[in-house]
PDB file of C-alpha atoms in Angstrom:
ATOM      1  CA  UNK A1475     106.847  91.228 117.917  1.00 57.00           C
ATOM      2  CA  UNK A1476     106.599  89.793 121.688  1.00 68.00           C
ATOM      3  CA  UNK A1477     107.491  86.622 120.430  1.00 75.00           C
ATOM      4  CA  UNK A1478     110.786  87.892 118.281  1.00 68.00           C
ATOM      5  CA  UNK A1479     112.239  90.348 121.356  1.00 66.00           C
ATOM      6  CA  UNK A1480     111.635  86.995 123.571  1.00 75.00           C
ATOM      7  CA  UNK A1481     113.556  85.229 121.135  1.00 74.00           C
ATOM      8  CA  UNK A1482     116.654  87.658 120.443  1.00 70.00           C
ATOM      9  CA  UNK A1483     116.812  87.853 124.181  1.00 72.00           C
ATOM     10  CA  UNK A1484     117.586  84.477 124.440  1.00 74.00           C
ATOM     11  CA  UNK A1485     120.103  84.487 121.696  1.00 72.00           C
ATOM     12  CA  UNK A1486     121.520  87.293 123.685  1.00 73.00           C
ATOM     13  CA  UNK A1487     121.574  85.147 127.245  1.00 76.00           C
ATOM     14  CA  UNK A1488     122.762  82.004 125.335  1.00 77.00           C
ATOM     15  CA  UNK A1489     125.572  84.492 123.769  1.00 77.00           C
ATOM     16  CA  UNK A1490     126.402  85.711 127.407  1.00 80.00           C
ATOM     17  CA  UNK A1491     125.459  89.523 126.608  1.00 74.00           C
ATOM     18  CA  UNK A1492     123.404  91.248 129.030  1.00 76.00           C
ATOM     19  CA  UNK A1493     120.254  93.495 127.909  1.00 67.00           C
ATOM     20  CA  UNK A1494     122.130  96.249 128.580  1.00 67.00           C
ATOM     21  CA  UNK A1495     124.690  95.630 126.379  1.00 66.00           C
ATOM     22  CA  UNK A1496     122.448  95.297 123.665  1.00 63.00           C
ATOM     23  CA  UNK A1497     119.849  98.040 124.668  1.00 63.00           C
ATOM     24  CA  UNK A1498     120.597 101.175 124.406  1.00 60.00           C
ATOM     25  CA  UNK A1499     118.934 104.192 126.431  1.00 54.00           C
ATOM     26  CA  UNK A1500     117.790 107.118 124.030  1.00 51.00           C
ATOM     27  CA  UNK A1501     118.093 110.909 125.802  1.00 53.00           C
ATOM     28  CA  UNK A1502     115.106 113.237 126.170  1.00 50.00           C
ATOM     29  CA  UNK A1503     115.077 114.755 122.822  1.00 52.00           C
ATOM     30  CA  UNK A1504     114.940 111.144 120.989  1.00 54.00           C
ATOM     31  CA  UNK A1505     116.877 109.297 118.498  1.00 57.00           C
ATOM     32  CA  UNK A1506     117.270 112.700 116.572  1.00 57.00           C
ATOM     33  CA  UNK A1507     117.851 115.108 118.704  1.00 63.00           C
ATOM     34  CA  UNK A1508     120.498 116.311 117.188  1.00 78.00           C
ATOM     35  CA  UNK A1509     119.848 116.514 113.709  1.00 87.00           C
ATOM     36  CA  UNK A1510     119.533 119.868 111.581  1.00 92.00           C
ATOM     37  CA  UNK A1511     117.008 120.284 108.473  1.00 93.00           C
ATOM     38  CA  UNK A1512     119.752 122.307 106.731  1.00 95.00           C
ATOM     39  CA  UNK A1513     122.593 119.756 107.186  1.00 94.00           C
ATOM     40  CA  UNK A1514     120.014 116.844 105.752  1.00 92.00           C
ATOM     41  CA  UNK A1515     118.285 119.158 102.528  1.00 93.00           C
ATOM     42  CA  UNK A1516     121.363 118.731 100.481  1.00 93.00           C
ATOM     43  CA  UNK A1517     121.381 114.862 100.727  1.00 91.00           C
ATOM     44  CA  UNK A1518     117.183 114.420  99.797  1.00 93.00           C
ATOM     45  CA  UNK A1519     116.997 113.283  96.867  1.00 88.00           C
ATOM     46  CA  UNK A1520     113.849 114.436  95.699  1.00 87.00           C
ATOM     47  CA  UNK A1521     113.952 118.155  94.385  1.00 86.00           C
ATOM     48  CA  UNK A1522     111.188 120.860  95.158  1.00 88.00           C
ATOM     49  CA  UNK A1523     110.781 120.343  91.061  1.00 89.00           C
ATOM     50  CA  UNK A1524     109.747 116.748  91.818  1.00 86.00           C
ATOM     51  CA  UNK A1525     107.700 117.225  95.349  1.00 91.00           C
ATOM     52  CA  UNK A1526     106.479 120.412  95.007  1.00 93.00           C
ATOM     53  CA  UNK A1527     104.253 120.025  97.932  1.00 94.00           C
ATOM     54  CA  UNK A1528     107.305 119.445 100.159  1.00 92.00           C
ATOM     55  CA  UNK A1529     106.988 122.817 101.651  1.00 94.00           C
ATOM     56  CA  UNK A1530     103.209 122.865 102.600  1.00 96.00           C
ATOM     57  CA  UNK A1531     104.109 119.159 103.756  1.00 96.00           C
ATOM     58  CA  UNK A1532     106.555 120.657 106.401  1.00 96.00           C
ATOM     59  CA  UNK A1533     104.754 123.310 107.604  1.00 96.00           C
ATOM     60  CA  UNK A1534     102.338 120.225 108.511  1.00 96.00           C
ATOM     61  CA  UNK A1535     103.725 117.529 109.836  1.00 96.00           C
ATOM     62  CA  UNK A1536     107.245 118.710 110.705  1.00 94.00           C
ATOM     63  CA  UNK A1537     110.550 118.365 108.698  1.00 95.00           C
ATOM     64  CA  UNK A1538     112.286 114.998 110.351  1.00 93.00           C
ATOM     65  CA  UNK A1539     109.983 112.540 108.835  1.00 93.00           C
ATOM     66  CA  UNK A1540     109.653 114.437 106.098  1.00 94.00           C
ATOM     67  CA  UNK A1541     113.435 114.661 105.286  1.00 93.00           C
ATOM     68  CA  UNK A1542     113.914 110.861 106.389  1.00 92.00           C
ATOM     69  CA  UNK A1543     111.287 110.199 103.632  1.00 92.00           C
ATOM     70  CA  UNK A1544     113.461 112.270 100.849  1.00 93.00           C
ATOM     71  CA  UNK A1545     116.799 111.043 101.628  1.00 90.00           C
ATOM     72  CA  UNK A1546     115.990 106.929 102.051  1.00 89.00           C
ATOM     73  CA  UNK A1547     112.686 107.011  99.434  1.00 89.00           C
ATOM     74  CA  UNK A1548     112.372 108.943  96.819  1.00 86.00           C
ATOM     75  CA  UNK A1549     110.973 107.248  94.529  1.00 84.00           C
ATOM     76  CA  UNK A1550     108.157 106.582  96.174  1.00 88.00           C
ATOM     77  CA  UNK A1551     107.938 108.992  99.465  1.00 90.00           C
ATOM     78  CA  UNK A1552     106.576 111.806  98.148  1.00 93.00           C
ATOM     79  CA  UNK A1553     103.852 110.408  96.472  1.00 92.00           C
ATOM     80  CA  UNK A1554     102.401 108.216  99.138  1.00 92.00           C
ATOM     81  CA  UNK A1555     102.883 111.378 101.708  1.00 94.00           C
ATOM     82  CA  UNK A1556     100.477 113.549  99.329  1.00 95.00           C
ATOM     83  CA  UNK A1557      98.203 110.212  99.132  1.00 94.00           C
ATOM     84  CA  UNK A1558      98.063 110.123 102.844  1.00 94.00           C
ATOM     85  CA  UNK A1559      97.526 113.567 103.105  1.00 95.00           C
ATOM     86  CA  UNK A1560      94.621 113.861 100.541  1.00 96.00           C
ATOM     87  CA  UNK A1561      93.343 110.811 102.976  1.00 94.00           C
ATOM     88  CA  UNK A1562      93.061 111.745 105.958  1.00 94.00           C
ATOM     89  CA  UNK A1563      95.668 114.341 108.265  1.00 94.00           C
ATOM     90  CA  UNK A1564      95.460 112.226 111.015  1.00 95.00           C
ATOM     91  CA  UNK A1565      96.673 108.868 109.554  1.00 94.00           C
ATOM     92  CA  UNK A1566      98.998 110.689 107.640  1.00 94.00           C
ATOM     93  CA  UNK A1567     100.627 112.419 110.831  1.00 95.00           C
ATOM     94  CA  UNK A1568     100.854 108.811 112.528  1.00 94.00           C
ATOM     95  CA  UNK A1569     102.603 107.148 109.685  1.00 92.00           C
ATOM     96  CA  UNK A1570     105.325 110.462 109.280  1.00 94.00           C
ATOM     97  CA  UNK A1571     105.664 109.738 112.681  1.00 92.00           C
ATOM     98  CA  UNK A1572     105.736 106.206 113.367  1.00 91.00           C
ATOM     99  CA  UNK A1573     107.157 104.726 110.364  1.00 91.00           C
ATOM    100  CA  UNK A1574     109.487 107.994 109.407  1.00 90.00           C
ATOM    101  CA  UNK A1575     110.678 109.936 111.498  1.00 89.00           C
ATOM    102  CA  UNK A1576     110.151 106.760 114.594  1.00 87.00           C
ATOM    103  CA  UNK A1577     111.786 103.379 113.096  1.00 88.00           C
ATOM    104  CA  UNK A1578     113.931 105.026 109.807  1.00 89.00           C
ATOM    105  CA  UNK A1579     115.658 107.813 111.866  1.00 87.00           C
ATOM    106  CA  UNK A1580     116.726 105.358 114.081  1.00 86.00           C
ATOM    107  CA  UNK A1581     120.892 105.463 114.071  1.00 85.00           C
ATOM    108  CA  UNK A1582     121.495 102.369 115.095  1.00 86.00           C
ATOM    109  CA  UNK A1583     121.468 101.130 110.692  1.00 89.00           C
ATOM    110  CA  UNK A1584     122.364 102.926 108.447  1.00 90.00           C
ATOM    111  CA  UNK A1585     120.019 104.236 105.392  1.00 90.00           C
ATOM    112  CA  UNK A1586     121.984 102.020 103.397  1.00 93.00           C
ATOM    113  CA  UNK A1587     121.470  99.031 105.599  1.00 94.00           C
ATOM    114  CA  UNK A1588     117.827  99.844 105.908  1.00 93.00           C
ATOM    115  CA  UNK A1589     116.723 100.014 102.427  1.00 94.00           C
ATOM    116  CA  UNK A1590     118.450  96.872 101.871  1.00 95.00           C
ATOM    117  CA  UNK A1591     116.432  95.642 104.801  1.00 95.00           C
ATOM    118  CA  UNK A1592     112.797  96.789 102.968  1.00 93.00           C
ATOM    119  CA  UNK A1593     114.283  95.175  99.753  1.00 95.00           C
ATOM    120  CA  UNK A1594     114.497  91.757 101.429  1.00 95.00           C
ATOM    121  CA  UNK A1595     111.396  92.206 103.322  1.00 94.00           C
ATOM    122  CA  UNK A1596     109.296  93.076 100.379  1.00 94.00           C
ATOM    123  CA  UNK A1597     110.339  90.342  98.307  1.00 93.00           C
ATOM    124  CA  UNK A1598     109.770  87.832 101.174  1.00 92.00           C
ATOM    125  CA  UNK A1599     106.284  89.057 101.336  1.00 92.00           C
ATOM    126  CA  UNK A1600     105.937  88.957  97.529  1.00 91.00           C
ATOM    127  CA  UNK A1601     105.024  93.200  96.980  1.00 91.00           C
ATOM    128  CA  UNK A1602     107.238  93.234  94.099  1.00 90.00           C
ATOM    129  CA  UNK A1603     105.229  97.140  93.623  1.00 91.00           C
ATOM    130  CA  UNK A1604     106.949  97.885  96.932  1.00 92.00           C
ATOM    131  CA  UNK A1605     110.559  96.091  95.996  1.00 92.00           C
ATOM    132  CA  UNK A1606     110.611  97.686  92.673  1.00 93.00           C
ATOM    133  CA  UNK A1607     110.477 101.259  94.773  1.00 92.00           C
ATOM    134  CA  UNK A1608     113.034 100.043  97.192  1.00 93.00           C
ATOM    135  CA  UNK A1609     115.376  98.553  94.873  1.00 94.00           C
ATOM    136  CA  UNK A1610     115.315 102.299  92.599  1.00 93.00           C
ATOM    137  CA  UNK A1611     115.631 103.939  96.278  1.00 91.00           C
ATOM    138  CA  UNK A1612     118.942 102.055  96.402  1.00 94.00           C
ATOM    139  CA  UNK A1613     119.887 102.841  93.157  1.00 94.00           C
ATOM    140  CA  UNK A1614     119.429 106.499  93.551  1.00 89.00           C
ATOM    141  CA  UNK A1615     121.229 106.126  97.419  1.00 90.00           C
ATOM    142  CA  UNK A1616     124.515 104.571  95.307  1.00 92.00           C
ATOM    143  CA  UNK A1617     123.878 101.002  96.365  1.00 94.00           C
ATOM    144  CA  UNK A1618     125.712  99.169  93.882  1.00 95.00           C
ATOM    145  CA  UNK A1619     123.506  96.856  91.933  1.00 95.00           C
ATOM    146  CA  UNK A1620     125.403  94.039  92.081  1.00 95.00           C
ATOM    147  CA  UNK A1621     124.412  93.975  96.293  1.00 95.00           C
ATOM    148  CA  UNK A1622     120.353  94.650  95.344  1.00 95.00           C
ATOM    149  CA  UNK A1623     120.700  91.377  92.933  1.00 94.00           C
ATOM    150  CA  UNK A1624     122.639  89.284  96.069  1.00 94.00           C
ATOM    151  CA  UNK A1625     118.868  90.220  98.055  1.00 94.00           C
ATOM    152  CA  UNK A1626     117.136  88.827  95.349  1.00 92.00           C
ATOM    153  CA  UNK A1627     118.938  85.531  95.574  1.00 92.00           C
ATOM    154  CA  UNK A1628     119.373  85.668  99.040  1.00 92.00           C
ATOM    155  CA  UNK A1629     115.486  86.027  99.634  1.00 90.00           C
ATOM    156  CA  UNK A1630     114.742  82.946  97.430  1.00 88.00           C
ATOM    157  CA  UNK A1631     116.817  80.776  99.567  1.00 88.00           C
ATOM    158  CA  UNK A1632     114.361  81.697 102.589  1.00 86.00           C
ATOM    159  CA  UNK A1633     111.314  82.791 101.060  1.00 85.00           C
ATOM    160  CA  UNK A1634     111.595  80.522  98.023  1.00 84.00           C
ATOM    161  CA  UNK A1635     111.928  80.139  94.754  1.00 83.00           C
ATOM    162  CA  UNK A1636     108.838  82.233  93.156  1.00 83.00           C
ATOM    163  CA  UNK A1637     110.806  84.820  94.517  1.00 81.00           C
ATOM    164  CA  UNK A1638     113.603  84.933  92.224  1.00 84.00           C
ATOM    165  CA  UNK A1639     111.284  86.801  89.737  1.00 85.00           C
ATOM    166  CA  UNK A1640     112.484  89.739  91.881  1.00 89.00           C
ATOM    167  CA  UNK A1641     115.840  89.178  90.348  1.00 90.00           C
ATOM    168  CA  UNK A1642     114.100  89.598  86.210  1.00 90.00           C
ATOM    169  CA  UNK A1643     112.492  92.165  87.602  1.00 91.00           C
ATOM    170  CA  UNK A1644     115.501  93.966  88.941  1.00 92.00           C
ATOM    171  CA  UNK A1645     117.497  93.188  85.888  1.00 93.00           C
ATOM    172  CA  UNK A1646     114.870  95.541  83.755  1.00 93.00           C
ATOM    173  CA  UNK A1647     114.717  98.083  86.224  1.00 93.00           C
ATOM    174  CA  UNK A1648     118.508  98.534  86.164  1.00 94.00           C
ATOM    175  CA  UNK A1649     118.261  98.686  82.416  1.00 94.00           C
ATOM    176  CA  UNK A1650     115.863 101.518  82.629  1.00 94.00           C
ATOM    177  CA  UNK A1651     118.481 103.165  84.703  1.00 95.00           C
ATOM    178  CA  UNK A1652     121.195 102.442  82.433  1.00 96.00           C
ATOM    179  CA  UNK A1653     123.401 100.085  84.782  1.00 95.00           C
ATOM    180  CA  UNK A1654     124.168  96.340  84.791  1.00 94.00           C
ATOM    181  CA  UNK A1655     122.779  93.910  87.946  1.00 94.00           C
ATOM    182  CA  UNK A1656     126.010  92.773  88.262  1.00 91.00           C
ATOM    183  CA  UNK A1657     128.090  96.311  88.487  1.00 91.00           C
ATOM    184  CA  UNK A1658     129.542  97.011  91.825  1.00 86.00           C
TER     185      UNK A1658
END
């Protein structure tokens, strides 16, 4: 990560912006200091019907990563949190943290922009199991799948071509939800 910062700071200095231009300060209370569990329940998009542990899960490890889980992941969020829970408390409290309510409540991208983020990077590392969850996390946040099937191309120009088979593998998952790769 060293490495990458050193390197964006130089783009920045070669670009003639200054750190603090491009670094922003975050107040006492965080990146999310503002937000309200109330105002985020009716955009998660996993029901109590589908995570029925998402009480208990609260009461745990607090509602922010939590509802950053429901809204961006669905598909996938709520069983990994009761895996990691079942696992070991501790972990499980680190990665709500960290990865949750830390990196994905960050406002700086958007949801949107994020889960288009994990679709590239999970292709490029070839965890299709992973991409398959992102890409039906994008479907469910109203991506249009015509932008999930650019990623898959666009990854295979940079990760290469075995990559593609994200793209076949795309194309079946939008038929499962009814919608063409090309709509949108």
């Amino acid at each position: 990560m060293k490495r990458t910062l050193r390197r964006f700071f130089k783009v920045c200095d070669e670009a003639g912006l200054r750190r603090d231009e491009v670094v922003s300060d975050v107040d006492r209370d965080g990146w999310d200091g503002e937000r309200d569990i109330e105002a985020e329940r009716p955009h998660w998009l996993a029901s109590t019907a589908e995570f029925p542990e998402q009480v208990r899960l609260i009461e745990t490890y607090g509602w922010k990563g939590i509802s950053i889980g429901l809204m961006m992941q669905p598909a996938n969020f709520p069983s990994v949190m009761l895996k990691c829970d079942a696992l070991d408390e501790k972990f499980a409290q680190a990665w709500i943290d960290v990865v949750h309510e830390g990196m994905y409540s960050r406002p700086i991208l958007s949801q949107r922009d994020r889960t288009l983020i994990m679709i590239a990077d999970t292709i490029s590392v070839m965890e299709l199991t992973q991409a398959t969850y992102h890409m039906t996390n994008a479907l469910r946040l109203g991506i249009p799948p015509r932008e999930v099937l650019e990623i898959c191309f666009h990854s295979t120009v940079y990760a290469g071509m075995p990559k593609l088979y994200s793209a076949w593998i795309f194309k079946d998952l939008c038929a499962k939800h009814g919608v063409s790769p090309t709509d949108g």
